Amino acid sequence: MITKTELQKLNKEANDIRIKTLETIAHLGVGHVGGSLSVVEILTLLYFKEMNIDPKNPKMIGRDLLVLSKGHSGPALYSTLALRGFFPLDWLKTLNKGGTNLPSHCDRTKTPGIDMTTGSLGQGLSAACGMALACRIDNLDNYTFAIIGDGETDEGQNWEAAMFASQYKLNKLIAFTDYNKLQLDGTAESVMDLGDIEGKWRTFGWNVYRCDGHDIASIESKIELAKLSNNKPNMIILDTVKGKGAAFAENKLTNHNMVVSPETATEAIDELKKEL
Amino acid sequence: MQIRDGKPTREAYGKAMLELAANDSNIYVVDCDIGKSCKTVPFSQQFPNQHVNVGIAEQNALGVGAGLATTGKIPFVTTYAVFGSMRMLEQIRQEVCYPQLNVKIACSHGGFTPANDGASHQGIEDIGIFRTIPNMTIVAPADYESAFELVKAAAKYDGPVYLRFTRDAVPSIYKSDDKFEIGKAVELNKGSDVTIICTGDILSKGVLATQQLEKEGISVKLLDMHTVKPLDKEAVLKAIKETKAIVTVEDHNIINGLGSAVAEVVAETGGCKFKRIGIQDQFGESAPYEHLLAKNGITVENIVDTCKKML
């Protein structure tokens, strides 16, 4: 359970991460606004409360692991890691620039705190399965988290991984679907309807939970339930809004990768600062 | 250089993995429901905690392997050459080669060696595909003995390696105590007229062609280029310098395989006379191995003739 004070603090962190994410993308002028802003609350909760990590020792053995399978949401994760102290905030200004440690999509060889290279959709859950399995074999008590997008759920490899996680009883694997209901070409429903998404994962042998992906207390309660699992992998469906918190982007079909002018960003950031 | 009856190199893979796992608990096999065929069943029985079977799901196999490697394990993702080089290709590029994870792709059924299985199972494009991916190393052992040693060398090598094995038996050339180094060609015969460079299962044809040519008074340098990438350029440059012509021989498509790799060195250095022997950019069929090779000119006679015509 999260206390009221803790929740206030986490909500403030989420707001800070959202602001930093917008600043980071605006500094470059273009970026994956929509999918970055929809995962802010889950990243906040993981990195500022749930995960056993040490920013000074990013490769610490036995730490909790995260695979951000939707690697294009890198800017949100970079902002989270910077605010958590994995690297200087100044790095955020280097996003996508030559020689940067913060490439467009997550890269484990470049960025402290990134556990797996991603960017080609549909592959992250398999890697998370391998990590969770390795940790269990090594008798580690840690958790492996994975965040997948609703759009990339179209990829068949996810369902190979879903069967594998169930077969190998990866109970310490906790995955999240960022169900923001938009993908690049249109709504998820119109492009490739996920239909009964909860039923699909359940049929594949997973524990399935669902909550408002912008409600930190609610996500935390689902993670607590997932941690009780002793023989099944866990999927938490996060109902989210693509572009959440920035009026110029929120729920817009064009928000997957969009131009962000300094004025647009400033306006959105000013609005967010009012919430602080 | 004496040719003896040999065994399939996939059997050497299975045996080498047992030796490796006995000495290192980080050695893993990730199978795709063809463990019986890829000779990893004894491994799964003796080292069940180091064995993962993902079922018929190659893309996931690679991802699971990559995940294992992030924690310091050394997984050998095991399948056939066609699936290892194509069904899981983009996953290998994205999750192994780009992040330089220590994952080995161990594939049986290289080239025409799964002869009767037909075109669907004959991996004739694999070397070319992997040549174009940065950070990948490509190893195609010639016989049982070298395969056994090269699997162990691959385990010691920190980084992605593609290993190509044969489904069917191939003649043995090496002795069990011969040593091999990844990236370094083996000079099986010294010569001054022509160089024959082979990779993989057809090395025995290179040996027989060498013996035939030497009988006819032609001095042949014979190289086993078991590592196609990184190519042993020094060995090729030495061949250009020491002999008048080079012939490459491979059980792989004529495009982008060993011959192309050697041709790049020959062309860029002013080179020497040069010819490639390989699969003539056509699919195989269900037929005996020798028939398939002959259809593509991969014969001792053609190697001998090709060498003579250039001198």
Coordinates of C-alpha atoms in Angstrom, one line a residue:
Chain A
M1 CA 0.0 0.0 0.0
I2 CA 1.2 3.5 -0.8
T3 CA 0.7 6.1 1.9
K4 CA -0.9 9.4 1.1
T5 CA 2.4 11.2 1.5
E6 CA 4.2 8.7 -0.7
L7 CA 1.5 9.1 -3.4
Q8 CA 1.8 12.8 -3.4
K9 CA 5.6 12.5 -3.8
L10 CA 5.2 10.0 -6.6
N11 CA 2.6 12.1 -8.4
K12 CA 5.1 15.0 -8.2
E13 CA 7.8 12.8 -9.6
A14 CA 5.5 11.8 -12.5
N15 CA 4.8 15.4 -13.2
D16 CA 8.6 16.2 -13.2
I17 CA 9.2 13.2 -15.6
R18 CA 6.5 14.4 -17.9
I19 CA 8.0 17.9 -18.0
K20 CA 11.5 16.6 -18.6
T21 CA 10.2 14.3 -21.3
L22 CA 8.6 17.2 -23.1
E23 CA 11.6 19.4 -22.6
T24 CA 13.8 16.6 -24.0
I25 CA 11.7 16.1 -27.1
A26 CA 11.2 19.9 -27.6
H27 CA 15.0 20.4 -27.4
L28 CA 15.3 18.2 -30.4
G29 CA 12.1 19.5 -32.0
V30 CA 10.5 16.2 -32.8
G31 CA 9.9 12.9 -31.1
H32 CA 7.7 10.1 -29.9
V33 CA 5.5 12.2 -27.7
G34 CA 2.4 10.1 -27.5
G35 CA 3.9 6.8 -26.3
S36 CA 6.4 8.5 -24.0
L37 CA 3.7 10.4 -22.1
S38 CA 1.4 7.3 -21.7
V39 CA 4.0 5.4 -19.7
V40 CA 5.1 8.1 -17.3
E41 CA 3.2 6.8 -14.3
I42 CA 4.3 3.2 -14.6
L43 CA 7.9 4.3 -15.0
T44 CA 7.6 6.6 -12.0
L45 CA 6.2 3.9 -9.8
L46 CA 8.8 1.3 -10.9
Y47 CA 11.9 3.6 -10.6
F48 CA 10.9 5.6 -7.6
K49 CA 9.3 2.9 -5.4
E50 CA 9.1 -0.6 -6.7
M51 CA 12.4 -1.5 -8.2
N52 CA 15.5 -2.6 -6.2
I53 CA 18.1 -0.6 -8.1
D54 CA 21.2 1.5 -7.4
P55 CA 21.8 4.5 -9.7
K56 CA 25.4 4.4 -8.7
N57 CA 25.7 0.7 -9.6
P58 CA 23.5 0.3 -12.6
K59 CA 24.6 -3.3 -13.2
M60 CA 24.2 -4.4 -9.6
I61 CA 23.7 -8.2 -9.5
G62 CA 20.2 -9.1 -8.2
R63 CA 18.6 -5.8 -9.1
D64 CA 15.2 -5.7 -10.6
L65 CA 15.2 -5.5 -14.4
L66 CA 13.1 -3.7 -16.9
V67 CA 12.7 -4.2 -20.6
L68 CA 11.0 -1.3 -22.3
S69 CA 9.9 -3.3 -25.3
K70 CA 8.3 -0.2 -26.9
G71 CA 11.8 1.3 -27.2
H72 CA 10.5 4.4 -28.9
S73 CA 9.3 5.6 -25.5
G74 CA 13.0 6.1 -24.6
P75 CA 12.7 9.8 -23.8
A76 CA 10.3 9.1 -20.9
L77 CA 12.7 6.4 -19.6
Y78 CA 15.7 8.6 -20.0
S79 CA 14.0 11.4 -18.1
T80 CA 13.1 8.9 -15.4
L81 CA 16.6 7.6 -15.1
A82 CA 18.1 11.1 -15.1
L83 CA 15.8 12.3 -12.3
R84 CA 16.6 9.1 -10.4
G85 CA 20.3 9.9 -10.6
F86 CA 21.6 7.3 -13.2
F87 CA 23.2 10.1 -15.2
P88 CA 23.3 13.9 -15.3
L89 CA 20.1 15.8 -16.4
D90 CA 22.2 17.6 -19.0
W91 CA 22.4 14.4 -21.0
L92 CA 18.7 14.8 -21.9
K93 CA 19.7 17.7 -24.2
T94 CA 21.7 15.2 -26.3
L95 CA 18.8 13.0 -27.3
N96 CA 19.4 11.6 -30.8
K97 CA 22.4 13.8 -31.4
G98 CA 25.6 12.4 -32.8
G99 CA 27.7 10.6 -30.1
T100 CA 24.8 10.7 -27.6
N101 CA 24.3 8.1 -24.9
L102 CA 20.5 8.6 -25.4
P103 CA 19.5 7.3 -28.8
S104 CA 16.0 7.4 -30.2
H105 CA 15.4 3.8 -29.0
C106 CA 16.8 2.2 -25.9
D107 CA 20.3 0.8 -26.0
R108 CA 21.8 -1.2 -23.2
T109 CA 25.4 -0.5 -24.4
K110 CA 25.0 3.2 -24.2
T111 CA 22.7 4.3 -21.4
P112 CA 23.3 3.5 -17.7
G113 CA 20.2 1.9 -16.3
I114 CA 18.9 0.4 -19.6
D115 CA 18.7 -3.3 -19.2
M116 CA 17.9 -4.3 -22.7
T117 CA 18.3 -2.9 -26.2
T118 CA 14.9 -2.4 -27.9
G119 CA 13.4 -0.6 -30.8
S120 CA 12.2 -3.3 -33.1
L121 CA 8.7 -4.0 -31.8
G122 CA 7.5 -7.3 -30.5
Q123 CA 10.8 -8.6 -29.2
G124 CA 11.2 -7.3 -25.7
L125 CA 8.9 -9.8 -23.9
S126 CA 11.1 -12.7 -25.2
A127 CA 14.2 -11.1 -23.8
A128 CA 12.4 -10.4 -20.5
C129 CA 11.5 -14.1 -20.4
G130 CA 15.2 -15.0 -20.8
M131 CA 16.1 -12.6 -18.0
A132 CA 13.4 -13.9 -15.6
L133 CA 14.5 -17.5 -16.3
A134 CA 18.2 -16.7 -15.7
C135 CA 17.4 -14.9 -12.5
R136 CA 15.4 -17.9 -11.2
I137 CA 18.1 -20.3 -12.2
D138 CA 20.6 -18.1 -10.2
N139 CA 18.3 -18.2 -7.2
L140 CA 17.9 -14.4 -7.3
D141 CA 14.8 -12.9 -5.6
N142 CA 14.4 -10.1 -8.1
Y143 CA 11.6 -9.2 -10.5
T144 CA 11.8 -8.7 -14.2
F145 CA 9.4 -6.1 -15.5
A146 CA 8.5 -5.5 -19.2
I147 CA 6.4 -2.8 -20.8
I148 CA 4.9 -3.6 -24.1
G149 CA 2.8 -1.4 -26.4
D150 CA -0.7 -2.3 -27.5
G151 CA 0.3 -1.8 -31.1
E152 CA 3.3 -4.1 -30.8
T153 CA 1.0 -6.7 -29.3
D154 CA 0.1 -7.4 -33.0
E155 CA 3.5 -9.1 -33.4
G156 CA 3.3 -12.9 -33.2
Q157 CA 6.5 -13.2 -31.2
N158 CA 4.7 -11.8 -28.1
W159 CA 2.5 -14.8 -28.2
E160 CA 5.4 -17.2 -28.5
A161 CA 6.8 -15.5 -25.4
A162 CA 3.4 -15.6 -23.7
M163 CA 3.4 -19.4 -24.1
F164 CA 7.0 -19.7 -23.0
A165 CA 6.5 -17.7 -19.8
S166 CA 3.5 -19.8 -18.9
Q167 CA 5.3 -23.1 -19.7
Y168 CA 8.3 -22.1 -17.6
K169 CA 6.1 -20.6 -14.8
L170 CA 7.8 -17.3 -14.7
N171 CA 6.0 -15.9 -11.7
K172 CA 8.5 -13.2 -11.2
L173 CA 7.9 -11.7 -14.6
I174 CA 5.5 -8.8 -14.4
A175 CA 4.6 -7.3 -17.8
F176 CA 2.5 -4.3 -18.5
T177 CA 0.5 -3.4 -21.6
D178 CA 0.5 0.3 -22.3
Y179 CA -3.1 0.2 -23.7
N180 CA -3.4 3.7 -25.0
K181 CA -5.5 2.4 -27.9
L182 CA -3.7 4.3 -30.6
Q183 CA -1.0 3.0 -33.0
L184 CA 0.8 4.6 -35.8
D185 CA -1.8 4.3 -38.6
G186 CA -4.9 4.8 -36.5
T187 CA -6.8 3.5 -33.5
A188 CA -5.8 0.0 -32.3
E189 CA -9.4 -1.0 -32.9
S190 CA -9.3 0.0 -36.6
V191 CA -5.8 -1.3 -37.4
M192 CA -5.8 -4.6 -35.5
D193 CA -8.4 -4.9 -32.8
L194 CA -7.0 -6.6 -29.7
G195 CA -10.5 -7.6 -28.7
D196 CA -10.6 -9.3 -25.4
I197 CA -7.1 -8.5 -24.4
E198 CA -7.5 -9.7 -20.9
G199 CA -9.0 -13.0 -22.1
K200 CA -6.2 -13.5 -24.6
W201 CA -3.5 -13.3 -21.9
R202 CA -5.5 -15.3 -19.5
T203 CA -5.9 -18.1 -22.0
F204 CA -2.2 -18.1 -22.5
G205 CA -1.8 -18.9 -18.8
W206 CA -1.1 -15.6 -17.3
N207 CA -2.5 -13.8 -14.3
V208 CA -4.2 -10.7 -15.7
Y209 CA -5.0 -7.5 -14.0
R210 CA -6.3 -4.2 -15.3
C211 CA -6.3 -0.6 -14.0
D212 CA -6.1 3.0 -14.9
G213 CA -2.5 3.4 -16.1
H214 CA -2.3 7.0 -14.9
D215 CA -3.4 6.1 -11.3
I216 CA -0.2 5.2 -9.4
A217 CA -1.9 3.8 -6.4
S218 CA -4.1 1.6 -8.5
I219 CA -1.1 0.3 -10.5
E220 CA 0.8 -0.4 -7.3
S221 CA -2.1 -2.4 -5.9
K222 CA -2.1 -4.6 -9.0
I223 CA 1.7 -5.1 -8.7
E224 CA 1.2 -6.2 -5.2
L225 CA -1.3 -8.8 -6.4
A226 CA 1.1 -9.9 -9.1
K227 CA 3.8 -10.4 -6.6
L228 CA 1.6 -13.0 -4.8
S229 CA 1.8 -15.3 -7.9
N230 CA 3.7 -18.5 -7.3
N231 CA 3.4 -20.2 -10.7
K232 CA 2.1 -17.8 -13.4
P233 CA 3.5 -14.9 -15.2
N234 CA 1.6 -11.6 -14.8
M235 CA 0.2 -9.1 -17.2
I236 CA -1.2 -5.8 -16.0
I237 CA -3.2 -4.0 -18.6
L238 CA -2.8 -0.3 -18.1
D239 CA -5.6 1.8 -19.6
T240 CA -3.7 4.9 -20.7
V241 CA -4.1 8.0 -22.8
K242 CA -1.5 8.4 -25.6
G243 CA 0.1 11.8 -25.2
K244 CA -1.3 12.1 -21.6
G245 CA -0.8 15.5 -19.9
A246 CA 0.0 17.6 -23.0
A247 CA -3.0 19.1 -24.5
F248 CA -1.4 19.5 -28.0
A249 CA -0.8 15.8 -28.1
E250 CA -3.4 14.1 -25.9
N251 CA -5.3 11.3 -27.7
K252 CA -4.4 12.8 -31.1
L253 CA -4.0 10.3 -34.0
T254 CA -0.9 12.3 -35.0
N255 CA 0.9 12.1 -31.7
H256 CA 3.1 8.9 -32.3
N257 CA 6.0 10.9 -33.6
M258 CA 5.4 14.6 -33.9
V259 CA 7.1 18.0 -34.3
V260 CA 7.2 19.9 -31.0
S261 CA 8.0 23.6 -31.3
P262 CA 9.5 25.4 -28.3
E263 CA 6.3 27.5 -27.9
T264 CA 4.1 24.4 -27.9
A265 CA 6.3 22.7 -25.4
T266 CA 6.4 25.7 -23.1
E267 CA 2.6 26.0 -23.1
A268 CA 2.2 22.4 -22.2
I269 CA 5.0 22.6 -19.5
D270 CA 3.5 25.7 -18.0
E271 CA 0.2 23.8 -17.6
L272 CA 2.0 20.9 -15.9
K273 CA 3.9 23.2 -13.6
K274 CA 0.6 24.5 -12.3
E275 CA -0.1 21.0 -11.0
L276 CA 3.1 21.0 -8.9
Chain B
M1 CA 46.3 -34.8 -45.6
Q2 CA 44.4 -38.0 -45.5
I3 CA 40.7 -38.4 -45.9
R4 CA 38.8 -40.8 -43.7
D5 CA 35.2 -41.7 -43.2
G6 CA 33.7 -39.1 -41.0
K7 CA 30.5 -38.2 -39.1
P8 CA 28.0 -35.4 -39.3
T9 CA 29.4 -32.3 -37.7
R10 CA 26.2 -31.7 -35.8
E11 CA 27.3 -34.7 -33.7
A12 CA 30.5 -33.0 -32.9
Y13 CA 28.4 -30.0 -31.7
G14 CA 26.3 -32.1 -29.3
K15 CA 29.5 -33.7 -27.9
A16 CA 31.4 -30.5 -27.5
M17 CA 28.4 -28.9 -25.7
L18 CA 28.6 -31.7 -23.1
E19 CA 32.3 -31.0 -22.5
L20 CA 31.7 -27.3 -22.3
A21 CA 28.7 -27.6 -19.9
A22 CA 30.6 -30.0 -17.6
N23 CA 33.2 -27.2 -17.0
D24 CA 31.0 -24.1 -17.1
S25 CA 27.5 -23.8 -15.6
N26 CA 27.0 -20.7 -17.7
I27 CA 26.8 -22.7 -20.9
Y28 CA 23.2 -23.0 -22.1
V29 CA 21.4 -24.6 -25.0
V30 CA 18.2 -23.0 -26.3
D31 CA 16.4 -25.6 -28.4
C32 CA 13.5 -25.1 -30.8
D33 CA 12.0 -28.6 -30.7
I34 CA 14.6 -30.1 -33.0
G35 CA 17.0 -31.1 -30.2
K36 CA 16.9 -34.7 -31.4
S37 CA 18.1 -33.6 -34.8
C38 CA 20.6 -31.0 -33.6
K39 CA 22.1 -33.6 -31.2
T40 CA 21.4 -31.7 -28.0
V41 CA 19.3 -34.4 -26.3
P42 CA 22.2 -35.8 -24.2
F43 CA 22.8 -32.2 -23.1
S44 CA 19.2 -31.7 -22.1
Q45 CA 19.4 -35.0 -20.1
Q46 CA 22.7 -34.3 -18.4
F47 CA 22.3 -30.6 -17.8
P48 CA 18.6 -30.0 -17.5
N49 CA 19.1 -26.8 -15.6
Q50 CA 21.1 -25.4 -18.5
H51 CA 18.7 -26.4 -21.2
V52 CA 15.7 -24.5 -22.4
N53 CA 13.3 -25.7 -25.1
V54 CA 11.0 -23.0 -26.5
G55 CA 9.1 -25.2 -28.9
I56 CA 8.7 -24.4 -32.5
A57 CA 9.2 -20.6 -31.9
E58 CA 12.5 -19.5 -33.3
Q59 CA 12.0 -15.8 -32.8
N60 CA 11.3 -16.3 -29.2
A61 CA 14.2 -18.7 -28.9
L62 CA 16.5 -15.9 -29.9
G63 CA 14.9 -13.4 -27.6
V64 CA 15.2 -15.8 -24.6
G65 CA 18.8 -16.4 -25.5
A66 CA 19.5 -12.7 -25.6
G67 CA 17.8 -12.3 -22.2
L68 CA 19.9 -15.1 -20.8
A69 CA 23.1 -13.5 -22.2
T70 CA 22.3 -10.1 -20.4
T71 CA 22.8 -12.0 -17.2
G72 CA 26.2 -13.5 -18.2
K73 CA 25.0 -16.9 -19.5
I74 CA 26.4 -18.2 -22.8
P75 CA 23.4 -19.5 -24.7
F76 CA 23.8 -21.5 -27.9
V77 CA 20.5 -21.0 -29.7
T78 CA 20.2 -24.2 -31.7
T79 CA 18.2 -24.8 -34.9
Y80 CA 18.7 -25.4 -38.6
A81 CA 20.6 -23.0 -40.9
V82 CA 17.5 -21.9 -42.8
F83 CA 15.7 -20.9 -39.6
G84 CA 18.7 -19.6 -37.8
S85 CA 19.6 -17.3 -40.7
M86 CA 16.2 -16.2 -41.7
R87 CA 13.3 -17.0 -39.3
M88 CA 15.1 -15.3 -36.4
L89 CA 17.3 -13.0 -38.5
E90 CA 16.0 -9.6 -37.5
Q91 CA 16.0 -10.7 -33.9
I92 CA 19.6 -11.7 -34.2
R93 CA 20.5 -8.3 -35.7
Q94 CA 18.5 -6.3 -33.1
E95 CA 19.0 -8.3 -29.9
V96 CA 22.4 -9.9 -30.4
C97 CA 24.6 -8.3 -33.0
Y98 CA 23.7 -4.7 -32.3
P99 CA 24.0 -4.9 -28.5
Q100 CA 27.0 -7.3 -28.9
L101 CA 25.5 -10.0 -26.6
N102 CA 27.4 -13.2 -26.1
V103 CA 24.9 -15.5 -28.0
K104 CA 25.9 -18.3 -30.3
I105 CA 23.7 -19.3 -33.2
A106 CA 24.4 -23.0 -33.7
C107 CA 22.8 -24.4 -36.8
S108 CA 22.7 -27.9 -38.3
H109 CA 21.6 -28.5 -41.9
G110 CA 24.1 -26.1 -43.6
G111 CA 24.3 -26.0 -47.4
F112 CA 23.2 -29.1 -49.3
T113 CA 24.0 -31.5 -46.4
P114 CA 20.3 -32.1 -45.5
A115 CA 20.2 -33.5 -49.1
N116 CA 17.0 -35.5 -49.1
D117 CA 15.1 -33.0 -47.0
G118 CA 15.0 -30.7 -50.0
A119 CA 15.2 -27.0 -50.7
S120 CA 13.1 -26.0 -47.6
H121 CA 15.7 -27.4 -45.3
Q122 CA 18.9 -26.6 -47.2
G123 CA 20.5 -23.4 -45.8
I124 CA 22.4 -22.1 -48.8
E125 CA 22.2 -18.4 -48.1
D126 CA 23.2 -18.2 -44.4
I127 CA 26.8 -17.2 -44.8
G128 CA 25.9 -14.3 -47.1
I129 CA 23.1 -13.1 -44.9
F130 CA 25.4 -13.0 -41.8
R131 CA 28.3 -11.5 -43.6
T132 CA 26.3 -8.3 -44.0
I133 CA 25.5 -7.9 -40.3
P134 CA 28.0 -6.0 -38.2
N135 CA 29.5 -7.8 -35.2
M136 CA 28.7 -11.3 -36.4
T137 CA 31.4 -14.0 -36.7
I138 CA 30.8 -16.9 -39.1
V139 CA 32.3 -20.3 -38.6
A140 CA 31.8 -23.3 -40.9
P141 CA 33.8 -26.3 -39.7
A142 CA 34.9 -28.8 -42.3
D143 CA 34.7 -32.1 -40.4
Y144 CA 33.8 -33.7 -37.1
E145 CA 37.2 -33.1 -35.5
S146 CA 37.4 -29.4 -36.4
A147 CA 33.7 -28.8 -35.5
F148 CA 34.4 -30.2 -32.0
E149 CA 37.3 -27.8 -31.5
L150 CA 35.6 -24.8 -33.1
V151 CA 32.5 -25.1 -30.9
K152 CA 34.8 -24.9 -27.9
A153 CA 36.6 -21.9 -29.5
A154 CA 33.3 -20.2 -30.1
A155 CA 32.3 -20.6 -26.4
K156 CA 35.5 -18.9 -25.4
Y157 CA 35.0 -16.1 -27.9
D158 CA 33.1 -13.1 -26.4
G159 CA 30.5 -12.1 -28.9
P160 CA 28.0 -13.3 -31.4
V161 CA 29.1 -16.3 -33.5
Y162 CA 27.2 -18.2 -36.1
L163 CA 28.2 -21.9 -36.3
R164 CA 27.3 -24.0 -39.4
F165 CA 27.1 -27.8 -39.1
T166 CA 26.2 -30.6 -41.5
R167 CA 23.2 -32.8 -41.2
D168 CA 24.9 -35.7 -42.9
A169 CA 28.3 -37.3 -42.5
V170 CA 31.2 -35.6 -44.1
P171 CA 34.7 -37.1 -44.5
S172 CA 37.2 -36.4 -41.8
I173 CA 40.5 -34.6 -42.6
Y174 CA 41.8 -33.4 -39.2
K175 CA 43.1 -35.3 -36.3
S176 CA 41.5 -35.0 -32.9
D177 CA 44.4 -33.1 -31.4
D178 CA 44.5 -30.4 -34.2
K179 CA 44.0 -26.9 -32.9
F180 CA 42.0 -24.1 -34.5
E181 CA 41.7 -20.4 -33.9
I182 CA 38.6 -18.4 -34.9
G183 CA 39.6 -16.0 -37.7
K184 CA 42.7 -17.9 -38.7
A185 CA 42.8 -20.1 -41.9
V186 CA 44.5 -23.5 -41.7
E187 CA 47.1 -24.1 -44.4
L188 CA 46.7 -27.8 -45.2
N189 CA 49.2 -27.9 -48.0
K190 CA 51.9 -25.5 -49.1
G191 CA 52.2 -24.7 -52.8
S192 CA 53.3 -22.1 -55.4
D193 CA 51.1 -22.5 -58.5
V194 CA 47.6 -22.2 -57.4
T195 CA 45.6 -21.7 -54.1
I196 CA 42.4 -23.6 -53.4
I197 CA 40.4 -22.0 -50.5
C198 CA 37.5 -24.0 -49.1
T199 CA 35.0 -23.5 -46.3
G200 CA 32.8 -26.0 -44.5
D201 CA 31.7 -29.5 -45.6
I202 CA 33.4 -29.5 -49.1
L203 CA 37.0 -29.3 -47.8
S204 CA 37.5 -33.0 -48.6
K205 CA 36.9 -32.1 -52.3
G206 CA 39.6 -29.5 -52.0
V207 CA 41.9 -32.1 -50.5
L208 CA 41.3 -34.6 -53.3
A209 CA 41.7 -31.9 -56.0
T210 CA 45.0 -30.9 -54.4
Q211 CA 46.2 -34.5 -54.4
Q212 CA 45.2 -34.9 -58.1
L213 CA 46.8 -31.7 -59.2
E214 CA 50.0 -32.5 -57.3
K215 CA 50.2 -35.8 -59.1
E216 CA 50.1 -33.9 -62.3
G217 CA 53.0 -31.7 -61.2
I218 CA 51.0 -28.6 -60.1
S219 CA 51.9 -27.2 -56.8
V220 CA 48.8 -26.3 -54.7
K221 CA 48.3 -24.3 -51.6
L222 CA 45.2 -25.5 -49.8
L223 CA 43.5 -23.3 -47.2
D224 CA 40.6 -24.2 -44.9
M225 CA 38.8 -20.9 -44.3
H226 CA 36.7 -22.2 -41.5
T227 CA 36.0 -18.6 -40.4
V228 CA 34.4 -16.7 -43.3
K229 CA 34.0 -13.6 -41.2
P230 CA 36.2 -12.0 -40.0
L231 CA 38.0 -13.3 -43.1
D232 CA 41.7 -14.1 -42.6
K233 CA 42.8 -11.4 -45.1
E234 CA 46.5 -12.1 -44.3
A235 CA 46.1 -15.6 -45.6
V236 CA 44.5 -14.4 -48.8
L237 CA 47.1 -11.8 -49.3
K238 CA 49.8 -14.4 -48.8
A239 CA 48.1 -16.6 -51.3
I240 CA 48.0 -13.8 -53.9
K241 CA 51.7 -13.3 -53.3
E242 CA 52.8 -16.9 -53.3
T243 CA 50.7 -18.4 -56.0
K244 CA 49.4 -17.4 -59.5
A245 CA 45.7 -18.0 -59.1
I246 CA 43.0 -18.6 -56.4
V247 CA 40.0 -20.8 -56.6
T248 CA 37.3 -20.7 -53.9
V249 CA 35.0 -23.7 -53.2
E250 CA 31.9 -23.6 -51.0
D251 CA 28.6 -25.4 -50.4
H252 CA 26.8 -22.1 -50.4
N253 CA 25.2 -19.8 -52.9
I254 CA 27.8 -18.3 -55.2
I255 CA 26.6 -14.8 -54.2
N256 CA 28.1 -13.3 -51.0
G257 CA 29.7 -16.4 -49.6
L258 CA 33.3 -17.3 -49.2
G259 CA 34.1 -16.6 -52.8
S260 CA 32.7 -13.1 -52.6
A261 CA 34.6 -12.4 -49.4
V262 CA 37.9 -13.6 -51.0
A263 CA 37.1 -11.7 -54.2
E264 CA 36.8 -8.5 -52.3
V265 CA 40.4 -8.9 -51.1
V266 CA 41.6 -10.0 -54.5
A267 CA 39.9 -7.1 -56.3
E268 CA 41.0 -4.4 -53.9
T269 CA 44.7 -5.5 -53.9
G270 CA 45.2 -5.9 -57.6
G271 CA 45.1 -9.6 -57.0
C272 CA 45.6 -12.5 -59.2
K273 CA 43.6 -14.8 -61.4
F274 CA 40.5 -15.8 -59.6
K275 CA 37.5 -18.2 -59.9
R276 CA 34.6 -19.1 -57.6
I277 CA 33.0 -22.5 -57.3
G278 CA 29.7 -22.7 -55.5
I279 CA 25.9 -23.1 -55.8
Q280 CA 24.8 -21.4 -59.0
D281 CA 22.2 -19.1 -57.5
Q282 CA 19.6 -21.8 -57.6
F283 CA 17.7 -23.7 -55.0
G284 CA 18.4 -27.4 -54.3
E285 CA 16.0 -30.2 -54.4
S286 CA 15.4 -33.6 -52.6
A287 CA 18.3 -35.5 -54.0
P288 CA 21.6 -37.1 -53.0
Y289 CA 24.2 -34.7 -51.7
E290 CA 26.8 -35.5 -54.4
H291 CA 24.1 -35.1 -57.1
L292 CA 23.3 -31.6 -55.8
L293 CA 26.9 -30.6 -55.6
A294 CA 27.6 -32.0 -59.1
K295 CA 24.7 -30.1 -60.5
N296 CA 26.5 -26.9 -59.4
G297 CA 30.0 -27.9 -60.4
I298 CA 31.1 -28.5 -56.9
T299 CA 33.2 -31.6 -57.8
V300 CA 36.8 -32.6 -57.6
E301 CA 37.0 -32.7 -61.4
N302 CA 35.7 -29.2 -61.8
I303 CA 38.1 -27.8 -59.1
V304 CA 41.0 -29.5 -60.9
D305 CA 39.9 -28.2 -64.3
T306 CA 39.3 -24.7 -63.0
C307 CA 42.8 -24.6 -61.5
K308 CA 44.5 -25.9 -64.6
K309 CA 42.7 -23.5 -66.9
M310 CA 44.0 -20.5 -64.9
L311 CA 47.6 -21.6 -65.1

